[in-house]
Amino acid sequence: MDPPVRNALFDAAALERLAAVADTDPALVVRDFADPAHAEALERAEALLTGWGCPPVTAAALERMPRLRAVVHAAGSVKHHVTDACWERGLVVASAAAANARSVAEYTVASILFAGKRVLEARRAYRERRGAVDPLALLAGAGNHRRTVGVVGASRIGRRVIELLRPYDLELLLHDPYVPAVEAARLGARPVPLDTLARSSDVVTLHAPELPETRHLFDQDRLALLRDGATLVNTARGSLVDTAALTAELVSGRLRAVLDVTEPEVLPTGSPLYDLPNVLLTPHVAGALGNELGRLAHAALDELERYGHGLPFAEPVRVEDLHRSA
């Protein structure tokens, strides 16, 4: 991982625990598997504890790690660094994706509820009019009572969002081609086709993985299906949405959006999305940050400890699931 990532993830208590569960040097952070300074440590390594900034674990890298048997990722997706060569070697892989999902889901639920209350609109009016607002007139028709929320993707995050929204007085729709109707009902959502979800929802929240078949899942035609005044929440991947088409809808004022991810990421400095009053744009902060990073570190240490005791991972990453996961 990148050295600053290690410093953010592992406080003194986590580093002490790391030293207890593994024979390692907590100060050693490898950023380049080809660096001769790390050759001896890599040759002895049985497990890699990885994070953001880990270089790809290629066949050439694996040649330098003949004893390597496991990769434990203290973050979400492993697609950036776990290569086909890892699976061919037969490595076992785990990640802290479930721990990270909690943070993303909480951010998403807050965004959905704020969207229903039209918080951005209220803030702008209150600021511009210096308090001279009539909330009853300003927010007529706003609120979260019996609104419809469409969840696209029953991923870890999507399921957590549904779980957190169940106590509210909302109708929850779900589109996920891998989830049968009986499972959707068990989760607490009504399964519908994607176009039906787009037409029927006051808020649409995206939790699908970044795959060739999900690229521009919400293109110009599907965005046009959204109701006037609907809100699109994207905390998944920017590629799920056609940025140009969405920008046109937002500039027109027809839609609202909460965007924690974009394509490209970062947007050009001239993008109107930075300044539009109907857009909440954040720099990929929905996932674990600040004191939430400790949750990722300890989730990874839990897995490393299980491995050391000869137990299977609690949150394994399986190669056969990668075609439909982030």
Short mmCIF file of N, CA and C in Angstrom, two decimals, residues 131-276:
data_model
loop_
_atom_site.label_atom_id
_atom_site.label_comp_id
_atom_site.label_asym_id
_atom_site.label_seq_id
_atom_site.Cartn_x
_atom_site.Cartn_y
_atom_site.Cartn_z
N GLY A 131 -32.58 34.27 5.55
CA GLY A 131 -33.57 33.83 6.51
C GLY A 131 -35.00 34.14 6.17
N ALA A 132 -35.23 34.99 5.18
CA ALA A 132 -36.60 35.39 4.84
C ALA A 132 -37.25 34.35 3.93
N VAL A 133 -37.53 33.18 4.48
CA VAL A 133 -38.14 32.12 3.70
C VAL A 133 -39.38 31.61 4.43
N ASP A 134 -40.30 31.09 3.65
CA ASP A 134 -41.50 30.44 4.18
C ASP A 134 -41.33 28.95 3.90
N PRO A 135 -40.93 28.14 4.90
CA PRO A 135 -40.68 26.73 4.65
C PRO A 135 -41.87 25.99 4.06
N LEU A 136 -43.09 26.38 4.46
CA LEU A 136 -44.28 25.68 3.94
C LEU A 136 -44.41 25.89 2.43
N ALA A 137 -44.12 27.08 1.98
CA ALA A 137 -44.22 27.37 0.56
C ALA A 137 -43.00 26.83 -0.19
N LEU A 138 -41.81 27.03 0.41
CA LEU A 138 -40.57 26.63 -0.25
C LEU A 138 -40.52 25.13 -0.48
N LEU A 139 -40.95 24.37 0.50
CA LEU A 139 -40.79 22.91 0.44
C LEU A 139 -42.13 22.19 0.31
N ALA A 140 -43.08 22.85 -0.31
CA ALA A 140 -44.36 22.19 -0.58
C ALA A 140 -44.11 20.96 -1.46
N GLY A 141 -44.61 19.84 -1.01
CA GLY A 141 -44.41 18.61 -1.77
C GLY A 141 -43.15 17.85 -1.41
N ALA A 142 -42.27 18.44 -0.58
CA ALA A 142 -41.06 17.74 -0.16
C ALA A 142 -41.37 16.78 0.97
N GLY A 143 -40.40 15.98 1.34
CA GLY A 143 -40.55 15.06 2.46
C GLY A 143 -40.30 13.61 2.06
N ASN A 144 -40.18 12.76 3.06
CA ASN A 144 -39.86 11.34 2.84
C ASN A 144 -41.02 10.40 3.15
N HIS A 145 -42.20 10.97 3.33
CA HIS A 145 -43.37 10.15 3.63
C HIS A 145 -43.88 9.48 2.36
N ARG A 146 -43.78 8.17 2.32
CA ARG A 146 -44.27 7.34 1.21
C ARG A 146 -43.60 7.68 -0.12
N ARG A 147 -42.37 8.09 -0.05
CA ARG A 147 -41.59 8.25 -1.28
C ARG A 147 -41.13 6.89 -1.77
N THR A 148 -40.75 6.84 -3.04
CA THR A 148 -40.27 5.60 -3.65
C THR A 148 -38.77 5.73 -3.93
N VAL A 149 -38.01 4.78 -3.41
CA VAL A 149 -36.57 4.74 -3.61
C VAL A 149 -36.23 3.49 -4.42
N GLY A 150 -35.54 3.70 -5.52
CA GLY A 150 -35.12 2.59 -6.37
C GLY A 150 -33.66 2.27 -6.15
N VAL A 151 -33.38 1.04 -5.76
CA VAL A 151 -32.02 0.58 -5.50
C VAL A 151 -31.57 -0.27 -6.67
N VAL A 152 -30.48 0.13 -7.32
CA VAL A 152 -29.95 -0.61 -8.47
C VAL A 152 -28.74 -1.40 -8.00
N GLY A 153 -28.94 -2.68 -7.81
CA GLY A 153 -27.85 -3.56 -7.40
C GLY A 153 -27.94 -3.97 -5.94
N ALA A 154 -28.14 -5.27 -5.72
CA ALA A 154 -28.18 -5.81 -4.35
C ALA A 154 -26.78 -6.28 -3.95
N SER A 155 -25.82 -5.37 -4.08
CA SER A 155 -24.46 -5.63 -3.64
C SER A 155 -24.43 -5.58 -2.11
N ARG A 156 -23.24 -5.74 -1.52
CA ARG A 156 -23.13 -5.56 -0.07
C ARG A 156 -23.70 -4.21 0.32
N ILE A 157 -23.32 -3.18 -0.44
CA ILE A 157 -23.76 -1.83 -0.11
C ILE A 157 -25.26 -1.69 -0.36
N GLY A 158 -25.72 -2.17 -1.52
CA GLY A 158 -27.14 -2.08 -1.83
C GLY A 158 -28.00 -2.76 -0.79
N ARG A 159 -27.58 -3.93 -0.32
CA ARG A 159 -28.35 -4.65 0.70
C ARG A 159 -28.35 -3.88 2.02
N ARG A 160 -27.20 -3.30 2.34
CA ARG A 160 -27.12 -2.53 3.58
C ARG A 160 -28.00 -1.28 3.50
N VAL A 161 -28.05 -0.65 2.33
CA VAL A 161 -28.92 0.52 2.14
C VAL A 161 -30.38 0.12 2.36
N ILE A 162 -30.79 -0.99 1.76
CA ILE A 162 -32.17 -1.46 1.93
C ILE A 162 -32.45 -1.73 3.41
N GLU A 163 -31.51 -2.37 4.07
CA GLU A 163 -31.69 -2.68 5.49
C GLU A 163 -31.86 -1.40 6.32
N LEU A 164 -31.03 -0.41 6.05
CA LEU A 164 -31.10 0.83 6.81
C LEU A 164 -32.35 1.64 6.51
N LEU A 165 -32.90 1.48 5.29
CA LEU A 165 -34.09 2.23 4.91
C LEU A 165 -35.39 1.56 5.34
N ARG A 166 -35.34 0.30 5.72
CA ARG A 166 -36.57 -0.42 6.05
C ARG A 166 -37.42 0.25 7.12
N PRO A 167 -36.83 0.84 8.17
CA PRO A 167 -37.70 1.46 9.20
C PRO A 167 -38.44 2.71 8.74
N TYR A 168 -38.03 3.28 7.60
CA TYR A 168 -38.67 4.52 7.14
C TYR A 168 -39.92 4.20 6.33
N ASP A 169 -40.75 5.22 6.21
CA ASP A 169 -42.03 5.05 5.51
C ASP A 169 -41.80 5.26 4.02
N LEU A 170 -41.06 4.33 3.40
CA LEU A 170 -40.69 4.41 2.00
C LEU A 170 -41.08 3.13 1.29
N GLU A 171 -41.33 3.26 0.00
CA GLU A 171 -41.46 2.06 -0.84
C GLU A 171 -40.11 1.81 -1.49
N LEU A 172 -39.61 0.59 -1.34
CA LEU A 172 -38.29 0.25 -1.85
C LEU A 172 -38.42 -0.68 -3.05
N LEU A 173 -37.85 -0.23 -4.17
CA LEU A 173 -37.79 -1.03 -5.38
C LEU A 173 -36.36 -1.53 -5.56
N LEU A 174 -36.20 -2.67 -6.20
CA LEU A 174 -34.87 -3.23 -6.43
C LEU A 174 -34.77 -3.77 -7.84
N HIS A 175 -33.67 -3.44 -8.50
CA HIS A 175 -33.33 -4.11 -9.75
C HIS A 175 -31.96 -4.75 -9.60
N ASP A 176 -31.93 -6.07 -9.75
CA ASP A 176 -30.68 -6.83 -9.76
C ASP A 176 -30.98 -8.13 -10.48
N PRO A 177 -30.35 -8.35 -11.65
CA PRO A 177 -30.67 -9.55 -12.43
C PRO A 177 -30.27 -10.85 -11.75
N TYR A 178 -29.47 -10.78 -10.69
CA TYR A 178 -29.02 -12.00 -10.01
C TYR A 178 -29.84 -12.32 -8.77
N VAL A 179 -30.83 -11.50 -8.46
CA VAL A 179 -31.61 -11.69 -7.24
C VAL A 179 -33.02 -12.13 -7.59
N PRO A 180 -33.43 -13.33 -7.20
CA PRO A 180 -34.80 -13.77 -7.48
C PRO A 180 -35.81 -13.00 -6.64
N ALA A 181 -37.06 -13.05 -7.05
CA ALA A 181 -38.11 -12.27 -6.40
C ALA A 181 -38.25 -12.62 -4.93
N VAL A 182 -38.12 -13.89 -4.59
CA VAL A 182 -38.30 -14.29 -3.19
C VAL A 182 -37.20 -13.70 -2.32
N GLU A 183 -35.99 -13.60 -2.84
CA GLU A 183 -34.90 -13.01 -2.06
C GLU A 183 -35.09 -11.50 -1.93
N ALA A 184 -35.54 -10.85 -3.01
CA ALA A 184 -35.81 -9.41 -2.93
C ALA A 184 -36.86 -9.12 -1.86
N ALA A 185 -37.90 -9.94 -1.82
CA ALA A 185 -38.95 -9.76 -0.82
C ALA A 185 -38.39 -9.95 0.59
N ARG A 186 -37.50 -10.91 0.75
CA ARG A 186 -36.88 -11.13 2.05
C ARG A 186 -36.05 -9.92 2.48
N LEU A 187 -35.39 -9.30 1.50
CA LEU A 187 -34.61 -8.10 1.80
C LEU A 187 -35.50 -6.93 2.18
N GLY A 188 -36.73 -6.93 1.67
CA GLY A 188 -37.66 -5.85 1.97
C GLY A 188 -37.89 -4.91 0.81
N ALA A 189 -37.66 -5.39 -0.41
CA ALA A 189 -37.84 -4.55 -1.60
C ALA A 189 -38.66 -5.30 -2.64
N ARG A 190 -39.27 -4.53 -3.54
CA ARG A 190 -40.04 -5.13 -4.62
C ARG A 190 -39.19 -5.16 -5.89
N PRO A 191 -38.97 -6.35 -6.45
CA PRO A 191 -38.14 -6.44 -7.66
C PRO A 191 -38.89 -5.93 -8.88
N VAL A 192 -38.21 -5.12 -9.69
CA VAL A 192 -38.83 -4.56 -10.89
C VAL A 192 -37.77 -4.47 -11.98
N PRO A 193 -38.20 -4.41 -13.25
CA PRO A 193 -37.24 -4.14 -14.34
C PRO A 193 -36.62 -2.75 -14.16
N LEU A 194 -35.45 -2.57 -14.73
CA LEU A 194 -34.71 -1.33 -14.52
C LEU A 194 -35.47 -0.12 -15.03
N ASP A 195 -36.08 -0.22 -16.20
CA ASP A 195 -36.83 0.93 -16.73
C ASP A 195 -38.02 1.27 -15.84
N THR A 196 -38.67 0.25 -15.29
CA THR A 196 -39.78 0.50 -14.36
C THR A 196 -39.29 1.23 -13.12
N LEU A 197 -38.14 0.79 -12.63
CA LEU A 197 -37.55 1.45 -11.46
C LEU A 197 -37.27 2.91 -11.76
N ALA A 198 -36.70 3.18 -12.94
CA ALA A 198 -36.36 4.56 -13.31
C ALA A 198 -37.62 5.42 -13.38
N ARG A 199 -38.68 4.88 -13.96
CA ARG A 199 -39.92 5.66 -14.12
C ARG A 199 -40.63 5.90 -12.79
N SER A 200 -40.46 4.98 -11.84
CA SER A 200 -41.30 4.97 -10.65
C SER A 200 -40.69 5.61 -9.42
N SER A 201 -39.38 5.89 -9.45
CA SER A 201 -38.67 6.28 -8.23
C SER A 201 -38.53 7.80 -8.09
N ASP A 202 -38.65 8.25 -6.85
CA ASP A 202 -38.33 9.64 -6.52
C ASP A 202 -36.82 9.81 -6.36
N VAL A 203 -36.19 8.77 -5.86
CA VAL A 203 -34.73 8.73 -5.73
C VAL A 203 -34.24 7.40 -6.28
N VAL A 204 -33.22 7.45 -7.12
CA VAL A 204 -32.57 6.24 -7.64
C VAL A 204 -31.14 6.23 -7.10
N THR A 205 -30.76 5.12 -6.46
CA THR A 205 -29.42 5.01 -5.91
C THR A 205 -28.70 3.82 -6.52
N LEU A 206 -27.47 4.06 -6.98
CA LEU A 206 -26.74 3.07 -7.78
C LEU A 206 -25.73 2.31 -6.93
N HIS A 207 -25.81 0.97 -7.01
CA HIS A 207 -24.90 0.10 -6.27
C HIS A 207 -24.47 -1.10 -7.10
N ALA A 208 -24.39 -0.92 -8.41
CA ALA A 208 -23.96 -1.98 -9.31
C ALA A 208 -22.45 -1.91 -9.48
N PRO A 209 -21.81 -3.04 -9.83
CA PRO A 209 -20.36 -3.03 -10.05
C PRO A 209 -19.98 -2.41 -11.38
N GLU A 210 -18.73 -2.05 -11.52
CA GLU A 210 -18.22 -1.50 -12.77
C GLU A 210 -17.82 -2.66 -13.68
N LEU A 211 -18.67 -2.93 -14.67
CA LEU A 211 -18.47 -4.02 -15.62
C LEU A 211 -18.78 -3.50 -17.02
N PRO A 212 -18.32 -4.20 -18.05
CA PRO A 212 -18.66 -3.75 -19.40
C PRO A 212 -20.16 -3.59 -19.61
N GLU A 213 -20.95 -4.50 -19.06
CA GLU A 213 -22.39 -4.45 -19.27
C GLU A 213 -23.09 -3.38 -18.42
N THR A 214 -22.39 -2.82 -17.43
CA THR A 214 -23.01 -1.76 -16.63
C THR A 214 -22.53 -0.37 -17.04
N ARG A 215 -21.64 -0.28 -18.01
CA ARG A 215 -21.16 1.03 -18.44
C ARG A 215 -22.33 1.84 -19.02
N HIS A 216 -22.48 3.06 -18.53
CA HIS A 216 -23.56 3.96 -18.95
C HIS A 216 -24.92 3.26 -18.81
N LEU A 217 -25.07 2.55 -17.70
CA LEU A 217 -26.36 1.92 -17.39
C LEU A 217 -27.46 2.97 -17.41
N PHE A 218 -27.12 4.16 -16.91
CA PHE A 218 -28.03 5.30 -17.00
C PHE A 218 -27.49 6.24 -18.07
N ASP A 219 -27.95 5.96 -19.30
CA ASP A 219 -27.57 6.78 -20.45
C ASP A 219 -28.65 7.82 -20.69
N GLN A 220 -28.58 8.49 -21.82
CA GLN A 220 -29.53 9.56 -22.11
C GLN A 220 -30.97 9.05 -22.09
N ASP A 221 -31.21 7.88 -22.69
CA ASP A 221 -32.57 7.36 -22.76
C ASP A 221 -33.11 6.99 -21.38
N ARG A 222 -32.26 6.35 -20.56
CA ARG A 222 -32.76 5.93 -19.24
C ARG A 222 -32.90 7.12 -18.30
N LEU A 223 -32.00 8.07 -18.39
CA LEU A 223 -32.15 9.28 -17.59
C LEU A 223 -33.44 10.01 -17.93
N ALA A 224 -33.82 9.95 -19.20
CA ALA A 224 -35.05 10.61 -19.63
C ALA A 224 -36.29 9.98 -19.00
N LEU A 225 -36.17 8.72 -18.52
CA LEU A 225 -37.29 8.05 -17.88
C LEU A 225 -37.54 8.56 -16.46
N LEU A 226 -36.54 9.16 -15.84
CA LEU A 226 -36.69 9.63 -14.47
C LEU A 226 -37.73 10.74 -14.39
N ARG A 227 -38.47 10.74 -13.31
CA ARG A 227 -39.49 11.76 -13.10
C ARG A 227 -38.85 13.14 -12.99
N ASP A 228 -39.59 14.16 -13.38
CA ASP A 228 -39.13 15.54 -13.15
C ASP A 228 -38.91 15.72 -11.64
N GLY A 229 -37.77 16.25 -11.28
CA GLY A 229 -37.46 16.48 -9.87
C GLY A 229 -36.87 15.29 -9.15
N ALA A 230 -36.70 14.16 -9.84
CA ALA A 230 -36.11 12.99 -9.21
C ALA A 230 -34.63 13.23 -8.92
N THR A 231 -34.09 12.46 -7.98
CA THR A 231 -32.69 12.57 -7.59
C THR A 231 -31.96 11.28 -7.93
N LEU A 232 -30.81 11.41 -8.56
CA LEU A 232 -29.93 10.27 -8.83
C LEU A 232 -28.76 10.32 -7.86
N VAL A 233 -28.57 9.25 -7.09
CA VAL A 233 -27.47 9.14 -6.14
C VAL A 233 -26.49 8.11 -6.68
N ASN A 234 -25.23 8.51 -6.83
CA ASN A 234 -24.21 7.57 -7.31
C ASN A 234 -23.04 7.55 -6.34
N THR A 235 -22.96 6.47 -5.58
CA THR A 235 -21.81 6.23 -4.70
C THR A 235 -21.08 4.97 -5.14
N ALA A 236 -21.35 4.53 -6.37
CA ALA A 236 -20.76 3.28 -6.87
C ALA A 236 -19.54 3.58 -7.74
N ARG A 237 -19.76 3.73 -9.03
CA ARG A 237 -18.70 4.06 -9.97
C ARG A 237 -19.23 5.06 -10.98
N GLY A 238 -18.39 6.01 -11.36
CA GLY A 238 -18.81 7.04 -12.30
C GLY A 238 -19.22 6.50 -13.64
N SER A 239 -18.64 5.38 -14.06
CA SER A 239 -18.93 4.83 -15.39
C SER A 239 -20.34 4.31 -15.53
N LEU A 240 -21.08 4.16 -14.44
CA LEU A 240 -22.45 3.68 -14.53
C LEU A 240 -23.38 4.71 -15.17
N VAL A 241 -22.91 5.96 -15.23
CA VAL A 241 -23.74 7.06 -15.72
C VAL A 241 -23.03 7.76 -16.87
N ASP A 242 -23.78 8.10 -17.90
CA ASP A 242 -23.27 8.92 -19.00
C ASP A 242 -23.18 10.36 -18.49
N THR A 243 -21.96 10.81 -18.22
CA THR A 243 -21.77 12.11 -17.59
C THR A 243 -22.34 13.25 -18.44
N ALA A 244 -22.11 13.19 -19.74
CA ALA A 244 -22.61 14.26 -20.61
C ALA A 244 -24.13 14.32 -20.57
N ALA A 245 -24.77 13.17 -20.64
CA ALA A 245 -26.23 13.14 -20.62
C ALA A 245 -26.78 13.63 -19.28
N LEU A 246 -26.14 13.19 -18.19
CA LEU A 246 -26.59 13.63 -16.88
C LEU A 246 -26.38 15.13 -16.70
N THR A 247 -25.23 15.61 -17.15
CA THR A 247 -24.95 17.05 -17.03
C THR A 247 -26.03 17.87 -17.74
N ALA A 248 -26.44 17.42 -18.94
CA ALA A 248 -27.48 18.14 -19.67
C ALA A 248 -28.79 18.18 -18.88
N GLU A 249 -29.14 17.06 -18.25
CA GLU A 249 -30.37 17.02 -17.46
C GLU A 249 -30.27 17.93 -16.24
N LEU A 250 -29.10 17.96 -15.62
CA LEU A 250 -28.93 18.77 -14.42
C LEU A 250 -28.87 20.25 -14.74
N VAL A 251 -28.21 20.60 -15.83
CA VAL A 251 -28.17 22.01 -16.25
C VAL A 251 -29.58 22.52 -16.55
N SER A 252 -30.40 21.65 -17.11
CA SER A 252 -31.78 22.05 -17.41
C SER A 252 -32.60 22.25 -16.14
N GLY A 253 -32.14 21.68 -15.03
CA GLY A 253 -32.87 21.77 -13.78
C GLY A 253 -33.93 20.70 -13.60
N ARG A 254 -34.05 19.79 -14.56
CA ARG A 254 -35.11 18.78 -14.47
C ARG A 254 -34.85 17.75 -13.38
N LEU A 255 -33.58 17.41 -13.17
CA LEU A 255 -33.21 16.39 -12.19
C LEU A 255 -32.33 16.99 -11.11
N ARG A 256 -32.16 16.23 -10.02
CA ARG A 256 -31.20 16.53 -8.98
C ARG A 256 -30.22 15.36 -8.89
N ALA A 257 -29.07 15.59 -8.28
CA ALA A 257 -28.09 14.50 -8.18
C ALA A 257 -27.22 14.66 -6.94
N VAL A 258 -26.85 13.51 -6.38
CA VAL A 258 -25.81 13.41 -5.36
C VAL A 258 -24.75 12.51 -5.95
N LEU A 259 -23.57 13.07 -6.22
CA LEU A 259 -22.53 12.35 -6.94
C LEU A 259 -21.25 12.31 -6.11
N ASP A 260 -20.93 11.13 -5.61
CA ASP A 260 -19.66 10.96 -4.91
C ASP A 260 -18.60 10.40 -5.85
N VAL A 261 -19.02 9.91 -7.01
CA VAL A 261 -18.12 9.39 -8.04
C VAL A 261 -18.57 9.94 -9.38
N THR A 262 -17.61 10.15 -10.27
CA THR A 262 -17.92 10.70 -11.59
C THR A 262 -17.02 10.05 -12.62
N GLU A 263 -17.36 10.28 -13.86
CA GLU A 263 -16.50 9.89 -14.98
C GLU A 263 -16.33 11.10 -15.89
N PRO A 264 -15.09 11.64 -16.00
CA PRO A 264 -13.88 11.16 -15.31
C PRO A 264 -13.89 11.57 -13.85
N GLU A 265 -12.96 10.99 -13.13
CA GLU A 265 -12.75 11.35 -11.74
C GLU A 265 -11.29 11.76 -11.60
N VAL A 266 -11.03 13.00 -11.54
CA VAL A 266 -11.80 14.17 -11.16
C VAL A 266 -12.39 14.82 -12.42
N LEU A 267 -13.54 15.52 -12.26
CA LEU A 267 -14.13 16.24 -13.37
C LEU A 267 -13.23 17.40 -13.81
N PRO A 268 -13.32 17.78 -15.09
CA PRO A 268 -12.59 18.98 -15.54
C PRO A 268 -13.01 20.21 -14.73
N THR A 269 -12.08 21.15 -14.59
CA THR A 269 -12.37 22.33 -13.77
C THR A 269 -13.54 23.14 -14.32
N GLY A 270 -13.82 23.03 -15.60
CA GLY A 270 -14.91 23.80 -16.19
C GLY A 270 -16.26 23.11 -16.13
N SER A 271 -16.34 21.95 -15.51
CA SER A 271 -17.63 21.24 -15.46
C SER A 271 -18.66 22.05 -14.68
N PRO A 272 -19.86 22.19 -15.22
CA PRO A 272 -20.91 22.93 -14.50
C PRO A 272 -21.37 22.21 -13.24
N LEU A 273 -21.04 20.92 -13.10
CA LEU A 273 -21.51 20.18 -11.93
C LEU A 273 -20.95 20.73 -10.62
N TYR A 274 -19.82 21.41 -10.68
CA TYR A 274 -19.25 22.00 -9.46
C TYR A 274 -20.15 23.09 -8.89
N ASP A 275 -20.89 23.79 -9.74
CA ASP A 275 -21.59 24.99 -9.30
C ASP A 275 -23.11 24.89 -9.33
N LEU A 276 -23.65 23.83 -9.90
CA LEU A 276 -25.11 23.75 -10.01
C LEU A 276 -25.75 23.63 -8.63
#
